[in-house]
mmCIF file of C-alpha atoms in Angstrom:
data_model
loop_
_atom_site.group_PDB
_atom_site.id
_atom_site.type_symbol
_atom_site.label_atom_id
_atom_site.label_comp_id
_atom_site.label_asym_id
_atom_site.label_seq_id
_atom_site.Cartn_x
_atom_site.Cartn_y
_atom_site.Cartn_z
ATOM 1 C CA UNK L 30 9.111 -14.239 -14.254
ATOM 2 C CA UNK L 31 8.351 -11.718 -17.264
ATOM 3 C CA UNK L 32 5.431 -10.222 -18.535
ATOM 4 C CA UNK L 33 4.038 -12.047 -21.522
ATOM 5 C CA UNK L 34 3.569 -8.613 -23.592
ATOM 6 C CA UNK L 35 7.359 -8.026 -22.966
ATOM 7 C CA UNK L 36 6.528 -4.348 -21.599
ATOM 8 C CA UNK L 37 7.181 -5.770 -17.999
ATOM 9 C CA UNK L 38 3.996 -5.037 -15.283
ATOM 10 C CA UNK L 39 1.283 -2.976 -16.172
ATOM 11 C CA UNK L 40 -0.172 -0.665 -13.083
ATOM 12 C CA UNK L 41 -3.496 0.250 -13.240
ATOM 13 C CA UNK L 42 -5.507 2.490 -11.154
ATOM 14 C CA UNK L 43 -9.086 2.392 -12.183
ATOM 15 C CA UNK L 44 -11.807 1.588 -9.644
ATOM 16 C CA UNK L 45 -9.222 0.742 -6.709
ATOM 17 C CA UNK L 46 -5.105 1.264 -5.909
ATOM 18 C CA UNK L 47 -4.249 -2.266 -7.606
ATOM 19 C CA UNK L 48 -1.318 -3.684 -9.560
ATOM 20 C CA UNK L 49 -1.576 -5.985 -12.676
ATOM 21 C CA UNK L 50 1.149 -8.515 -13.567
ATOM 22 C CA UNK L 51 1.175 -10.926 -16.785
ATOM 23 C CA UNK L 52 3.207 -14.002 -16.888
ATOM 24 C CA UNK L 53 3.113 -17.565 -18.321
ATOM 25 C CA UNK L 54 3.755 -20.586 -16.061
ATOM 26 C CA UNK L 55 7.369 -21.870 -16.720
ATOM 27 C CA UNK L 56 7.974 -25.502 -17.513
ATOM 28 C CA UNK L 57 10.373 -25.958 -14.772
ATOM 29 C CA UNK L 58 7.222 -25.019 -12.297
ATOM 30 C CA UNK L 59 5.050 -27.592 -13.499
ATOM 31 C CA UNK L 60 4.713 -30.627 -11.718
ATOM 32 C CA UNK L 61 4.061 -34.638 -12.662
ATOM 33 C CA UNK L 62 0.419 -33.461 -13.621
ATOM 34 C CA UNK L 63 1.880 -30.405 -15.736
ATOM 35 C CA UNK L 64 -0.054 -28.254 -13.213
ATOM 36 C CA UNK L 65 2.022 -25.536 -11.581
ATOM 37 C CA UNK L 66 3.139 -26.464 -8.325
ATOM 38 C CA UNK L 67 1.640 -24.801 -5.044
ATOM 39 C CA UNK L 68 4.968 -23.364 -4.092
ATOM 40 C CA UNK L 69 5.728 -21.471 -7.525
ATOM 41 C CA UNK L 70 1.992 -20.359 -6.959
ATOM 42 C CA UNK L 71 2.750 -18.598 -4.098
ATOM 43 C CA UNK L 72 6.271 -17.499 -5.751
ATOM 44 C CA UNK L 73 4.387 -15.683 -8.451
ATOM 45 C CA UNK L 74 2.349 -14.053 -6.019
ATOM 46 C CA UNK L 75 4.848 -12.819 -3.822
ATOM 47 C CA UNK L 76 7.099 -11.523 -7.205
ATOM 48 C CA UNK L 77 3.631 -9.275 -7.862
ATOM 49 C CA UNK L 78 3.844 -7.873 -4.603
ATOM 50 C CA UNK L 79 7.202 -6.791 -4.629
ATOM 51 C CA UNK L 80 6.815 -5.460 -8.270
ATOM 52 C CA UNK L 81 4.013 -3.720 -6.918
ATOM 53 C CA UNK L 82 6.176 -2.214 -3.842
ATOM 54 C CA UNK L 83 8.912 -0.949 -6.750
ATOM 55 C CA UNK L 84 6.184 0.531 -8.800
ATOM 56 C CA UNK L 85 5.487 3.007 -5.886
ATOM 57 C CA UNK L 86 9.676 3.470 -5.676
ATOM 58 C CA UNK L 87 10.017 0.859 -2.676
ATOM 59 C CA UNK L 88 12.990 -1.437 -3.868
ATOM 60 C CA UNK L 89 15.685 -2.610 -2.384
ATOM 61 C CA UNK L 90 17.665 0.773 -1.598
ATOM 62 C CA UNK L 91 14.342 2.347 -0.038
ATOM 63 C CA UNK L 92 14.043 -0.543 2.581
ATOM 64 C CA UNK L 93 17.854 -0.686 3.106
ATOM 65 C CA UNK L 94 17.210 3.610 3.780
ATOM 66 C CA UNK L 95 14.588 2.755 6.169
ATOM 67 C CA UNK L 96 15.917 -0.121 7.890
ATOM 68 C CA UNK L 97 12.587 -2.294 7.444
ATOM 69 C CA UNK L 98 11.661 -5.209 5.522
ATOM 70 C CA UNK L 99 8.282 -6.923 4.318
ATOM 71 C CA UNK L 100 7.563 -9.980 5.661
ATOM 72 C CA UNK L 101 4.344 -12.576 5.622
ATOM 73 C CA UNK L 102 3.184 -13.541 8.306
ATOM 74 C CA UNK L 103 0.764 -15.923 7.192
ATOM 75 C CA UNK L 104 -1.498 -16.396 4.118
ATOM 76 C CA UNK L 105 -4.298 -18.901 2.738
ATOM 77 C CA UNK L 106 -5.067 -20.083 -0.822
ATOM 78 C CA UNK L 107 -8.395 -20.828 -2.335
ATOM 79 C CA UNK L 108 -7.402 -22.594 -5.946
ATOM 80 C CA UNK L 109 -10.545 -23.173 -8.118
ATOM 81 C CA UNK L 110 -8.326 -24.338 -11.057
ATOM 82 C CA UNK L 111 -5.026 -25.133 -10.692
ATOM 83 C CA UNK L 112 -3.008 -23.482 -13.770
ATOM 84 C CA UNK L 113 -0.936 -25.314 -16.346
ATOM 85 C CA UNK L 114 2.400 -25.110 -17.305
ATOM 86 C CA UNK L 115 2.913 -22.688 -20.411
ATOM 87 C CA UNK L 116 -0.911 -21.203 -18.935
ATOM 88 C CA UNK L 117 -0.777 -17.531 -19.740
ATOM 89 C CA UNK L 118 -2.037 -15.700 -16.370
ATOM 90 C CA UNK L 119 -2.888 -12.279 -14.800
ATOM 91 C CA UNK L 120 -2.274 -11.521 -11.188
ATOM 92 C CA UNK L 121 -4.208 -8.696 -9.884
ATOM 93 C CA UNK L 122 -2.916 -7.549 -6.575
ATOM 94 C CA UNK L 123 -4.024 -4.930 -4.137
ATOM 95 C CA UNK L 124 -3.486 -3.930 -0.274
ATOM 96 C CA UNK L 125 -4.909 -2.346 2.683
ATOM 97 C CA UNK L 126 -2.828 -0.137 5.140
ATOM 98 C CA UNK L 127 -0.964 -1.880 7.807
ATOM 99 C CA UNK L 128 -3.350 -2.162 10.797
ATOM 100 C CA UNK L 129 -1.957 -3.018 14.227
ATOM 101 C CA UNK L 130 1.290 -4.316 12.649
ATOM 102 C CA UNK L 131 -0.774 -6.619 9.788
ATOM 103 C CA UNK L 132 -1.213 -5.432 6.128
ATOM 104 C CA UNK L 133 -3.966 -7.821 4.130
ATOM 105 C CA UNK L 134 -3.106 -8.186 0.461
ATOM 106 C CA UNK L 135 -5.626 -10.065 -1.561
ATOM 107 C CA UNK L 136 -3.850 -11.733 -5.106
ATOM 108 C CA UNK L 137 -6.563 -12.767 -7.241
ATOM 109 C CA UNK L 138 -5.237 -15.246 -10.503
ATOM 110 C CA UNK L 139 -7.108 -15.238 -13.961
ATOM 111 C CA UNK L 140 -6.681 -17.281 -16.894
ATOM 112 C CA UNK L 141 -6.877 -15.655 -20.400
ATOM 113 C CA UNK L 142 -10.541 -15.868 -20.303
ATOM 114 C CA UNK L 143 -10.528 -13.835 -17.445
ATOM 115 C CA UNK L 144 -12.071 -16.551 -15.019
ATOM 116 C CA UNK L 145 -10.466 -16.490 -11.588
ATOM 117 C CA UNK L 146 -8.526 -19.493 -10.986
ATOM 118 C CA UNK L 147 -7.160 -18.698 -7.429
ATOM 119 C CA UNK L 148 -7.395 -16.293 -4.537
ATOM 120 C CA UNK L 149 -4.331 -15.664 -2.240
ATOM 121 C CA UNK L 150 -4.952 -13.632 1.210
ATOM 122 C CA UNK L 151 -1.994 -12.540 2.572
ATOM 123 C CA UNK L 152 -1.055 -10.779 5.789
ATOM 124 C CA UNK L 153 2.248 -9.078 5.658
ATOM 125 C CA UNK L 154 4.169 -7.515 8.534
ATOM 126 C CA UNK L 155 6.464 -4.449 8.322
ATOM 127 C CA UNK L 156 9.846 -5.467 10.247
ATOM 128 C CA UNK L 157 12.461 -3.271 11.825
ATOM 129 C CA UNK L 158 15.750 -5.166 10.447
ATOM 130 C CA UNK L 159 17.647 -3.359 13.381
ATOM 131 C CA UNK L 160 15.965 -3.919 16.083
ATOM 132 C CA UNK L 161 14.222 -7.058 14.855
ATOM 133 C CA UNK L 162 10.643 -6.028 15.807
ATOM 134 C CA UNK L 163 7.396 -5.722 14.368
ATOM 135 C CA UNK L 164 6.381 -2.418 13.549
ATOM 136 C CA UNK L 165 2.713 -1.343 14.035
ATOM 137 C CA UNK L 166 2.895 1.298 11.287
ATOM 138 C CA UNK L 167 5.545 1.855 8.670
ATOM 139 C CA UNK L 168 7.453 5.130 9.148
ATOM 140 C CA UNK L 169 6.558 6.001 5.544
ATOM 141 C CA UNK L 170 3.540 7.027 3.765
ATOM 142 C CA UNK L 171 3.031 6.203 -0.124
ATOM 143 C CA UNK L 172 -0.206 7.871 -1.519
ATOM 144 C CA UNK L 173 -1.975 5.660 -4.205
ATOM 145 C CA UNK L 174 -0.188 2.312 -2.626
ATOM 146 C CA UNK L 175 -2.986 1.229 -0.185
ATOM 147 C CA UNK L 176 -6.795 0.834 -0.450
ATOM 148 C CA UNK L 177 -8.673 1.600 2.784
ATOM 149 C CA UNK L 178 -10.918 -1.639 2.545
ATOM 150 C CA UNK L 179 -10.543 -4.620 0.086
ATOM 151 C CA UNK L 180 -13.577 -6.666 0.162
ATOM 152 C CA UNK L 181 -12.978 -10.541 0.463
ATOM 153 C CA UNK L 182 -10.912 -12.861 2.608
ATOM 154 C CA UNK L 183 -9.880 -16.234 3.548
ATOM 155 C CA UNK L 184 -10.298 -18.215 6.451
ATOM 156 C CA UNK L 185 -6.427 -18.040 7.862
ATOM 157 C CA UNK L 186 -7.522 -21.164 10.655
ATOM 158 C CA UNK L 187 -5.194 -24.023 10.670
ATOM 159 C CA UNK L 188 -6.750 -26.972 11.714
ATOM 160 C CA UNK L 189 -4.356 -28.805 14.134
ATOM 161 C CA UNK L 190 -3.984 -32.190 14.883
ATOM 162 C CA UNK L 191 -2.992 -34.163 18.228
ATOM 163 C CA UNK L 192 -1.148 -37.448 17.256
ATOM 164 C CA UNK L 193 1.449 -36.682 14.723
ATOM 165 C CA UNK L 194 3.515 -38.797 12.002
ATOM 166 C CA UNK L 195 7.233 -37.745 11.850
ATOM 167 C CA UNK L 196 8.223 -37.031 8.451
ATOM 168 C CA UNK L 197 11.867 -36.695 9.186
ATOM 169 C CA UNK L 198 13.953 -33.313 9.273
ATOM 170 C CA UNK L 199 14.785 -30.835 6.811
ATOM 171 C CA UNK L 200 18.036 -28.811 6.365
ATOM 172 C CA UNK L 201 17.667 -25.000 5.444
ATOM 173 C CA UNK L 202 19.827 -25.442 2.367
ATOM 174 C CA UNK L 203 20.937 -22.885 0.170
ATOM 175 C CA UNK L 204 17.824 -23.549 -2.316
ATOM 176 C CA UNK L 205 15.319 -23.187 -0.139
ATOM 177 C CA UNK L 206 16.467 -19.677 1.330
ATOM 178 C CA UNK L 207 15.921 -15.974 0.252
ATOM 179 C CA UNK L 208 17.687 -12.411 0.647
ATOM 180 C CA UNK L 209 16.727 -12.427 4.506
ATOM 181 C CA UNK L 210 19.013 -15.501 5.048
ATOM 182 C CA UNK L 211 15.940 -18.117 5.830
ATOM 183 C CA UNK L 212 13.569 -20.317 4.389
ATOM 184 C CA UNK L 213 11.452 -18.330 1.889
ATOM 185 C CA UNK L 214 7.679 -18.523 2.545
ATOM 186 C CA UNK L 215 6.623 -19.909 -0.512
ATOM 187 C CA UNK L 216 9.119 -22.771 -0.100
ATOM 188 C CA UNK L 217 7.404 -23.790 2.893
ATOM 189 C CA UNK L 218 4.769 -25.312 0.840
ATOM 190 C CA UNK L 219 7.680 -27.848 -0.614
ATOM 191 C CA UNK L 220 8.388 -28.839 2.656
ATOM 192 C CA UNK L 221 5.044 -29.231 3.714
ATOM 193 C CA UNK L 222 4.040 -31.477 0.634
ATOM 194 C CA UNK L 223 7.154 -33.403 0.873
ATOM 195 C CA UNK L 224 6.135 -34.296 4.158
ATOM 196 C CA UNK L 225 2.924 -35.711 3.596
ATOM 197 C CA UNK L 226 2.133 -39.517 1.862
ATOM 198 C CA UNK L 227 2.487 -39.916 -1.616
ATOM 199 C CA UNK L 228 -0.774 -41.103 -2.126
ATOM 200 C CA UNK L 229 -2.192 -37.859 -0.636
ATOM 201 C CA UNK L 230 -0.443 -35.530 -3.390
ATOM 202 C CA UNK L 231 -1.148 -37.888 -6.197
ATOM 203 C CA UNK L 232 -4.427 -38.239 -5.145
ATOM 204 C CA UNK L 233 -5.509 -34.793 -6.389
ATOM 205 C CA UNK L 234 -4.181 -31.297 -6.800
ATOM 206 C CA UNK L 235 -4.441 -28.468 -4.086
ATOM 207 C CA UNK L 236 -7.664 -26.890 -3.636
ATOM 208 C CA UNK L 237 -6.811 -24.862 -0.029
ATOM 209 C CA UNK L 238 -4.047 -23.945 2.060
ATOM 210 C CA UNK L 239 -3.569 -21.664 5.267
ATOM 211 C CA UNK L 240 0.132 -21.110 6.128
ATOM 212 C CA UNK L 241 1.096 -19.485 9.534
ATOM 213 C CA UNK L 242 5.066 -18.505 9.847
ATOM 214 C CA UNK L 243 5.999 -18.575 13.250
ATOM 215 C CA UNK L 244 9.850 -18.389 13.486
ATOM 216 C CA UNK L 245 12.338 -18.086 11.008
ATOM 217 C CA UNK L 246 13.968 -21.218 9.658
ATOM 218 C CA UNK L 247 17.859 -19.532 9.225
ATOM 219 C CA UNK L 248 20.164 -21.209 6.239
ATOM 220 C CA UNK L 249 21.873 -24.452 7.847
ATOM 221 C CA UNK L 250 19.623 -25.047 10.241
ATOM 222 C CA UNK L 251 17.148 -27.877 10.713
ATOM 223 C CA UNK L 252 13.345 -28.110 11.237
ATOM 224 C CA UNK L 253 11.525 -31.234 12.246
ATOM 225 C CA UNK L 254 8.301 -31.754 10.614
ATOM 226 C CA UNK L 255 5.318 -33.957 11.320
ATOM 227 C CA UNK L 256 2.149 -34.549 9.855
ATOM 228 C CA UNK L 257 -1.291 -35.934 10.637
ATOM 229 C CA UNK L 258 -5.029 -35.940 8.838
ATOM 230 C CA UNK L 259 -7.069 -33.261 10.287
ATOM 231 C CA UNK L 260 -10.985 -31.882 9.353
ATOM 232 C CA UNK L 261 -11.064 -32.065 5.662
ATOM 233 C CA UNK L 262 -7.465 -32.166 4.936
ATOM 234 C CA UNK L 263 -3.982 -32.485 6.647
ATOM 235 C CA UNK L 264 -2.013 -30.759 9.125
ATOM 236 C CA UNK L 265 1.401 -30.323 8.952
ATOM 237 C CA UNK L 266 4.150 -28.245 11.373
ATOM 238 C CA UNK L 267 7.929 -27.654 11.745
ATOM 239 C CA UNK L 268 9.767 -27.075 14.977
ATOM 240 C CA UNK L 269 12.916 -26.070 15.610
ATOM 241 C CA UNK L 270 14.255 -26.040 18.900
ATOM 242 C CA UNK L 271 11.108 -27.580 20.353
ATOM 243 C CA UNK L 272 9.251 -25.067 19.159
ATOM 244 C CA UNK L 273 6.963 -24.158 16.206
ATOM 245 C CA UNK L 274 8.581 -23.028 13.413
ATOM 246 C CA UNK L 275 5.241 -23.053 10.976
ATOM 247 C CA UNK L 276 2.232 -24.658 10.683
ATOM 248 C CA UNK L 277 -0.278 -25.451 7.956
ATOM 249 C CA UNK L 278 -3.748 -27.191 6.700
ATOM 250 C CA UNK L 279 -3.963 -28.460 3.146
ATOM 251 C CA UNK L 280 -6.796 -29.692 1.418
ATOM 252 C CA UNK L 281 -6.909 -31.585 -1.887
ATOM 253 C CA UNK L 282 -9.224 -32.340 -4.814
ATOM 254 C CA UNK L 283 -10.569 -35.712 -4.400
#
């Protein structure tokens, strides 16, 4: 994913510390409606967050030296209009400092006219890769990277259901996993959408989703997936070794 202007991502420091990323929706990331797939939307947001960190010197070598990694603990998306393939978009992302082990990041997705298509509220965690534990605070300080407070947030609730239908099992295959050796957080949306009845996803594009990542799904392992109608949408849960690996709640436009 590259910047539309060919000059790479542009860092802006105006009213707040934020990072602006310009890109075009790739053809391969479009679905049967010619709209961007929900998982691709999350991947683009993840890319903007990663490039934001790199712009402040937090690249792979930095995290390796500090024996840490950023992971997503939970996130939600409110989609006003699902972008189309080949559409030019602007991602504006900003984050707060870590508080009690969680870092809030808001990413707004704008179309060419500057109108907001979607808002993603991600809660990141910093992990000690040696001891495999969550850090309440990172061991470093990066001036200008964080904002003390960000306005706005999305509900992170997952509306659970009791009577579930089994959608089978999924293997954490090579194509689903990232550099951490487990299923990438964006790919959970592929697993969730594939688990739902086809008439649900064909009925209309996704308009809201909240995801909670409970346990990693290592490459090669399997997760059993279940679903059920819940509230105004659908509940999906993936279980590994009899424990919830992830849960999500999805609402679709009707």
